[in-house]
Tab-separated table of C-alpha atoms and ligand atoms in Angstrom:
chain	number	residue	atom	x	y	z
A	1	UNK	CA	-5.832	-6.786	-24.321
A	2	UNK	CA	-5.521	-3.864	-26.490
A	3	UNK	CA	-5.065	-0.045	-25.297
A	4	UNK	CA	-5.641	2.911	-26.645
A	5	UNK	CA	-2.501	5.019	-27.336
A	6	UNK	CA	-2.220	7.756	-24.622
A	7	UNK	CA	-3.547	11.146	-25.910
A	8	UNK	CA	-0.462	13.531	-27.456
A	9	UNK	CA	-1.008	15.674	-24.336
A	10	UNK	CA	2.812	15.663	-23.863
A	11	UNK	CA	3.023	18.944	-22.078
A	12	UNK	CA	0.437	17.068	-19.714
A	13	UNK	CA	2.911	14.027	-19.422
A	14	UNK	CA	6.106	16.098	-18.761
A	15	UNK	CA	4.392	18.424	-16.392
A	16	UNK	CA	3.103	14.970	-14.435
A	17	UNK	CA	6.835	13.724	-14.300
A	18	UNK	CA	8.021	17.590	-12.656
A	19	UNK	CA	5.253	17.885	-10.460
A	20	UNK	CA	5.938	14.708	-8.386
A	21	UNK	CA	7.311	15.410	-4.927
A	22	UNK	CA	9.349	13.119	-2.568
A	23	UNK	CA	6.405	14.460	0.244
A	24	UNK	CA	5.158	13.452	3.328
A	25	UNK	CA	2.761	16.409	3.853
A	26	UNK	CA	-0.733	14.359	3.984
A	27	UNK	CA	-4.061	14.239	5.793
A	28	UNK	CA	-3.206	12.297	8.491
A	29	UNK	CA	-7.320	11.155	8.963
A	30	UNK	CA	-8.290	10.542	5.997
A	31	UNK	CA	-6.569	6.837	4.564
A	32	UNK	CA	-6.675	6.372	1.100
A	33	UNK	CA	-8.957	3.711	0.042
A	34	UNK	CA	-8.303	-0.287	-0.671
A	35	UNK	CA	-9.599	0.749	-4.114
A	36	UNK	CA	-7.263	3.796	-4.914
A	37	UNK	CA	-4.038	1.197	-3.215
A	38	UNK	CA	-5.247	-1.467	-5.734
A	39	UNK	CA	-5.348	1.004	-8.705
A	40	UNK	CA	-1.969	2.135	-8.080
A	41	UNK	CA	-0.565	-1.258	-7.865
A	42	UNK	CA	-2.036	-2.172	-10.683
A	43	UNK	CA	-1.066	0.735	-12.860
A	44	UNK	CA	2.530	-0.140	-11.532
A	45	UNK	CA	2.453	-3.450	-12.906
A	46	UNK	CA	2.329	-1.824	-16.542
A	47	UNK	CA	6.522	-1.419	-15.754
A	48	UNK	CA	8.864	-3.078	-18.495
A	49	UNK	CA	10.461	-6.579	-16.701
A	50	UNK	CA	12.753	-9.159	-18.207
A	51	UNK	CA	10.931	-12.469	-19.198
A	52	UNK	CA	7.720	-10.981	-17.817
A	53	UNK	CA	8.386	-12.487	-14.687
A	54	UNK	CA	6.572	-9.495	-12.786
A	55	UNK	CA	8.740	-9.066	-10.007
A	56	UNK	CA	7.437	-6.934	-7.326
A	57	UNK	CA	5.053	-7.699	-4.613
A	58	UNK	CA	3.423	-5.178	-2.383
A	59	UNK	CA	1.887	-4.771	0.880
A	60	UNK	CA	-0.612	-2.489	2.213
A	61	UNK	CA	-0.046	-1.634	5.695
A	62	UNK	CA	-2.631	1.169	7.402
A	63	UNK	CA	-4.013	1.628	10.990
A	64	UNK	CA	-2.593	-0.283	13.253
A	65	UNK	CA	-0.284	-2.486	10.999
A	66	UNK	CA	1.886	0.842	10.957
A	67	UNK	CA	2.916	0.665	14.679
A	68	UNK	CA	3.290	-3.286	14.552
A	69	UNK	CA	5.935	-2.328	11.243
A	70	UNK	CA	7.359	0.168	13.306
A	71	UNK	CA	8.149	-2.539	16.124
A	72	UNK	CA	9.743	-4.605	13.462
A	73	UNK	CA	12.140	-2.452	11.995
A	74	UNK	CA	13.152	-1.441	15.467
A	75	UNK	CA	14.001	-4.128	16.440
A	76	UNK	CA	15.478	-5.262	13.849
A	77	UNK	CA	17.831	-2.145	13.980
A	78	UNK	CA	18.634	-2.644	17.346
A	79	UNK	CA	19.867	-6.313	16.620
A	80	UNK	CA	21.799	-5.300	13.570
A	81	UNK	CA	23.642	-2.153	16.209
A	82	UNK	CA	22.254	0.644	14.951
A	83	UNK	CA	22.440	4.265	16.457
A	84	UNK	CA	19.861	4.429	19.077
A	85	UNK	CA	18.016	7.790	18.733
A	86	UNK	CA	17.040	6.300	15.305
A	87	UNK	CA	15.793	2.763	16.751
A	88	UNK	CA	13.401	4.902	19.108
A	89	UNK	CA	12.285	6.668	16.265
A	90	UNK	CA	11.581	4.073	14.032
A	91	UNK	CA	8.807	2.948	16.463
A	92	UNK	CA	6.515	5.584	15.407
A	93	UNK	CA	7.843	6.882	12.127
A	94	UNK	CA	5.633	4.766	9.820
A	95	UNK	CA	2.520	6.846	11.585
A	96	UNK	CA	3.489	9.586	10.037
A	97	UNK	CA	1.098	8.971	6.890
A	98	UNK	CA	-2.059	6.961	7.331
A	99	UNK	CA	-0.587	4.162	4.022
A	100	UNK	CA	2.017	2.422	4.092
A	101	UNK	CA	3.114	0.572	0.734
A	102	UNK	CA	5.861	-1.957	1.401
A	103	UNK	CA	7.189	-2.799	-2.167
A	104	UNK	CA	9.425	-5.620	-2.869
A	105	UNK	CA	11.380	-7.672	-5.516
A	106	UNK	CA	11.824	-11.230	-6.221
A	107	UNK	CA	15.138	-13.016	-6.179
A	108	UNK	CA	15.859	-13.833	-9.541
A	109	UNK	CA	17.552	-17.428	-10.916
A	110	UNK	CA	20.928	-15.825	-11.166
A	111	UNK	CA	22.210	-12.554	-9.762
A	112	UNK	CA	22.159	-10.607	-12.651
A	113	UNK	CA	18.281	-11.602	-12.670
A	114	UNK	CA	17.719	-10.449	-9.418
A	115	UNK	CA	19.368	-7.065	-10.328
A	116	UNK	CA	17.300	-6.717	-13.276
A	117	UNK	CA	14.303	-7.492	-11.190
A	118	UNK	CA	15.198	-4.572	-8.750
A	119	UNK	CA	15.278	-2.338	-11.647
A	120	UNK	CA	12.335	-3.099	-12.586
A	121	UNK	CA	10.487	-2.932	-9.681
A	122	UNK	CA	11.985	0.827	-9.478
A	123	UNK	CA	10.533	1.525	-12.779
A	124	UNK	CA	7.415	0.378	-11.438
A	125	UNK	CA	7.708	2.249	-8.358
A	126	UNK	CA	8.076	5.397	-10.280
A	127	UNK	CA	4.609	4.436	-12.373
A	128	UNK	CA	3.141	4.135	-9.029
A	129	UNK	CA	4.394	7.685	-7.912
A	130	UNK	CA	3.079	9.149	-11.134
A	131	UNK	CA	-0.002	7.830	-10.549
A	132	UNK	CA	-0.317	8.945	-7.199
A	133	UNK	CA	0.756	12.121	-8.129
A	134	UNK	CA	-2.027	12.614	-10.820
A	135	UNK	CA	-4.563	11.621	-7.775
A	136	UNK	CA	-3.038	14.306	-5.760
A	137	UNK	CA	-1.624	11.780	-3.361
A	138	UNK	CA	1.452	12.375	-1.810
A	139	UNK	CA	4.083	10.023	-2.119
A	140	UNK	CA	7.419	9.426	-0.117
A	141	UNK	CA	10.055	6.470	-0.617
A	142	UNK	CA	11.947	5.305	2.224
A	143	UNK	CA	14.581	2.866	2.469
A	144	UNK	CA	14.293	-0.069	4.490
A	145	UNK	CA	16.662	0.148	7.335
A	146	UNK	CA	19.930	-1.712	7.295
A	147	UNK	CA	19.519	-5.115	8.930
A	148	UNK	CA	16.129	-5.321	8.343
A	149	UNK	CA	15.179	-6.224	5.258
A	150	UNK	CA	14.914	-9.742	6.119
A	151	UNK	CA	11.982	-8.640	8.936
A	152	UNK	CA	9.956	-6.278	6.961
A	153	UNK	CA	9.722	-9.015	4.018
A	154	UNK	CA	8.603	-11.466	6.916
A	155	UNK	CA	5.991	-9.012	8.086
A	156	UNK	CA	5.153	-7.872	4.406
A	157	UNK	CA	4.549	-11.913	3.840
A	158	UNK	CA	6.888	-11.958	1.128
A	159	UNK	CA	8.925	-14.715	0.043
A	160	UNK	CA	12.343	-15.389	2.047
A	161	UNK	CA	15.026	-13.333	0.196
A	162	UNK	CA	12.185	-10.865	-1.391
A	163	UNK	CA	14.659	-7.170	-1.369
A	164	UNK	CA	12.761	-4.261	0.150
A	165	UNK	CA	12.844	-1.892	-2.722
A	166	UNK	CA	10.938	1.009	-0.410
A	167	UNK	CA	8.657	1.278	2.361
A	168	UNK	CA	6.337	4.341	0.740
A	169	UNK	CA	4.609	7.323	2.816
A	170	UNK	CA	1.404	7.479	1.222
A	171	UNK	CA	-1.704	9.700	1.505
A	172	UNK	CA	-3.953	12.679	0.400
A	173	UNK	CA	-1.446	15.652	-0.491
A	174	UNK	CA	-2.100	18.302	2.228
A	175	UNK	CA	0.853	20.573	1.412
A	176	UNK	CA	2.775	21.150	-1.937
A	177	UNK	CA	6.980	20.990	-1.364
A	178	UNK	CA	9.246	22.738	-3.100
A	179	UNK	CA	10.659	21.946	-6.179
A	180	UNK	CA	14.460	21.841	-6.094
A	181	UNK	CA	16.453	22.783	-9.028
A	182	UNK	CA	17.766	19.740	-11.273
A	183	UNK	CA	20.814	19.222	-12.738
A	184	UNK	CA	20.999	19.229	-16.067
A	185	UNK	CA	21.452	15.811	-17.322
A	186	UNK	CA	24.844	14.911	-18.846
A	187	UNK	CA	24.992	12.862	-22.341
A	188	UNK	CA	28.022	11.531	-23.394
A	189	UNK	CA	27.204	11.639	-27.292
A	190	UNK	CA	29.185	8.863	-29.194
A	191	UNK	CA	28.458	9.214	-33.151
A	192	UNK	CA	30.822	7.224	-35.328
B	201	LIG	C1	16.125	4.076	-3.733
B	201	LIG	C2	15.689	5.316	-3.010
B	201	LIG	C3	15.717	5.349	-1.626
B	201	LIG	C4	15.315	6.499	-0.942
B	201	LIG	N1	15.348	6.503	0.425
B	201	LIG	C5	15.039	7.622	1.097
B	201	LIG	C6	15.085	7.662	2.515
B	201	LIG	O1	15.373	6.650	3.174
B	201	LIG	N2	14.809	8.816	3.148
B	201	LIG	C7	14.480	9.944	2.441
B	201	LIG	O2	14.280	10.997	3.070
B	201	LIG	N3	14.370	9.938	1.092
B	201	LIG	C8	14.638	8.813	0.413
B	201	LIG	N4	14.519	8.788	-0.959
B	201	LIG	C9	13.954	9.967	-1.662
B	201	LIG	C10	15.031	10.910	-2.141
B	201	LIG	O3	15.624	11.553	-1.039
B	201	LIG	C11	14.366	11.971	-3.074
B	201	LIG	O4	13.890	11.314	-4.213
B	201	LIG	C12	15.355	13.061	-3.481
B	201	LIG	O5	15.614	13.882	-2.394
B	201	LIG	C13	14.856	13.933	-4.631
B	201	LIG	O6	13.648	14.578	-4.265
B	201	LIG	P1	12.341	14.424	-5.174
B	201	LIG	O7	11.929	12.967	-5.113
B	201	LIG	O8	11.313	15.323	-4.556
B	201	LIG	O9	12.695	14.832	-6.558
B	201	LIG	C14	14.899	7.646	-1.662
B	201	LIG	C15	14.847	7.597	-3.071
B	201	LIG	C16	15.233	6.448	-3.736
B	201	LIG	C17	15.168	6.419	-5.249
């Protein structure tokens, strides 16, 4: 399959990367469509992975497949000990946006596989938010709670062992956040 190289619009490209928002500001009735979720997935698949073993899997969670997720992770929290305010709220929090993306990566043959496979699914995760972002959907990542990885990737019907990379707020931007100031990057520079 060939593709056409991306325009030289780089001011386009940079601005894309700036503009996206860890934001959960969304219309809460209006779900994005099957189409738009499939797009998105797809256009993360484009990430670099070692061997081209295309490690992440996804699931689409919306309606009432939010409060069912929200039931798993609490209880999964409460069986792992966690602080109780937060296992109450976990029974509603994944209502907060009308998608849901669960996004997960493989176990690999050896560990350093597997860690390579989380980074990749990252990198695809941040395709997917730069996507999103170009749609004007709103995108949030949240980490799986601890102790319950094991239940989400059972709900998500993902493969025993399959790491929760994110759990993903999703849906049409209704608000714009701020931007917070960045730290310049450091670079070590190493020339001879
Ligand atoms: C691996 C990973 C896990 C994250 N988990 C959470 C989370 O559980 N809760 C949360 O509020 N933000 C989470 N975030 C989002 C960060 O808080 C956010 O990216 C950071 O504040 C910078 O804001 P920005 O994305 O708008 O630039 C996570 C980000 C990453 C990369």
């Amino acid at each position: 399959m060939s593709v056409d190289h991306p325009s030289n619009d780089r001011h386009s490209i940079d601005d894309l990367i700036r503009a996206r928002r860890t934001n959960m500001f969304v219309d809460r009735e209006r779900p994005l469509s099957d189409d738009v979720i499939h797009e998105l997935c797809e256009l993360a698949t484009w990430a670099p992975n070692h061997k081209r073993n295309w490690p992440w899997r996804f699931a689409s969670v919306t309606g009432g497949g939010r409060s069912r997720l929200g039931r798993v992770v609490s209880n999964a929290m409460a069986a792992h000990g966690d602080d109780p305010n937060k296992v109450t709220k976990a029974l509603t929090k994944y209502e907060r946006t009308p998608n849901i993306l669960i996004i997960g990566s493989i176990v690999g043959d050896t560990d350093e596989r597997t860690a390579e496979n989380r980074d990749a699914v990252a990198a695809a995760a941040q395709n997917l938010m730069l996507a999103a972002t170009a749609r004007g959907i709103a995108t949030y990542w949240g980490s799986c709670p601890r102790g319950s990885h094991e239940a989400v990737a059972d709900f998500a019907g993902f493969d025993p062992g399959t790491h929760i990379v994110g759990i993903f707020y999703m849906g049409h931007q209704s608000a714009t956040m701020e931007v917070p100031v960045r730290p310049d990057p450091v670079i070590n520079v190493i020339d001879n």
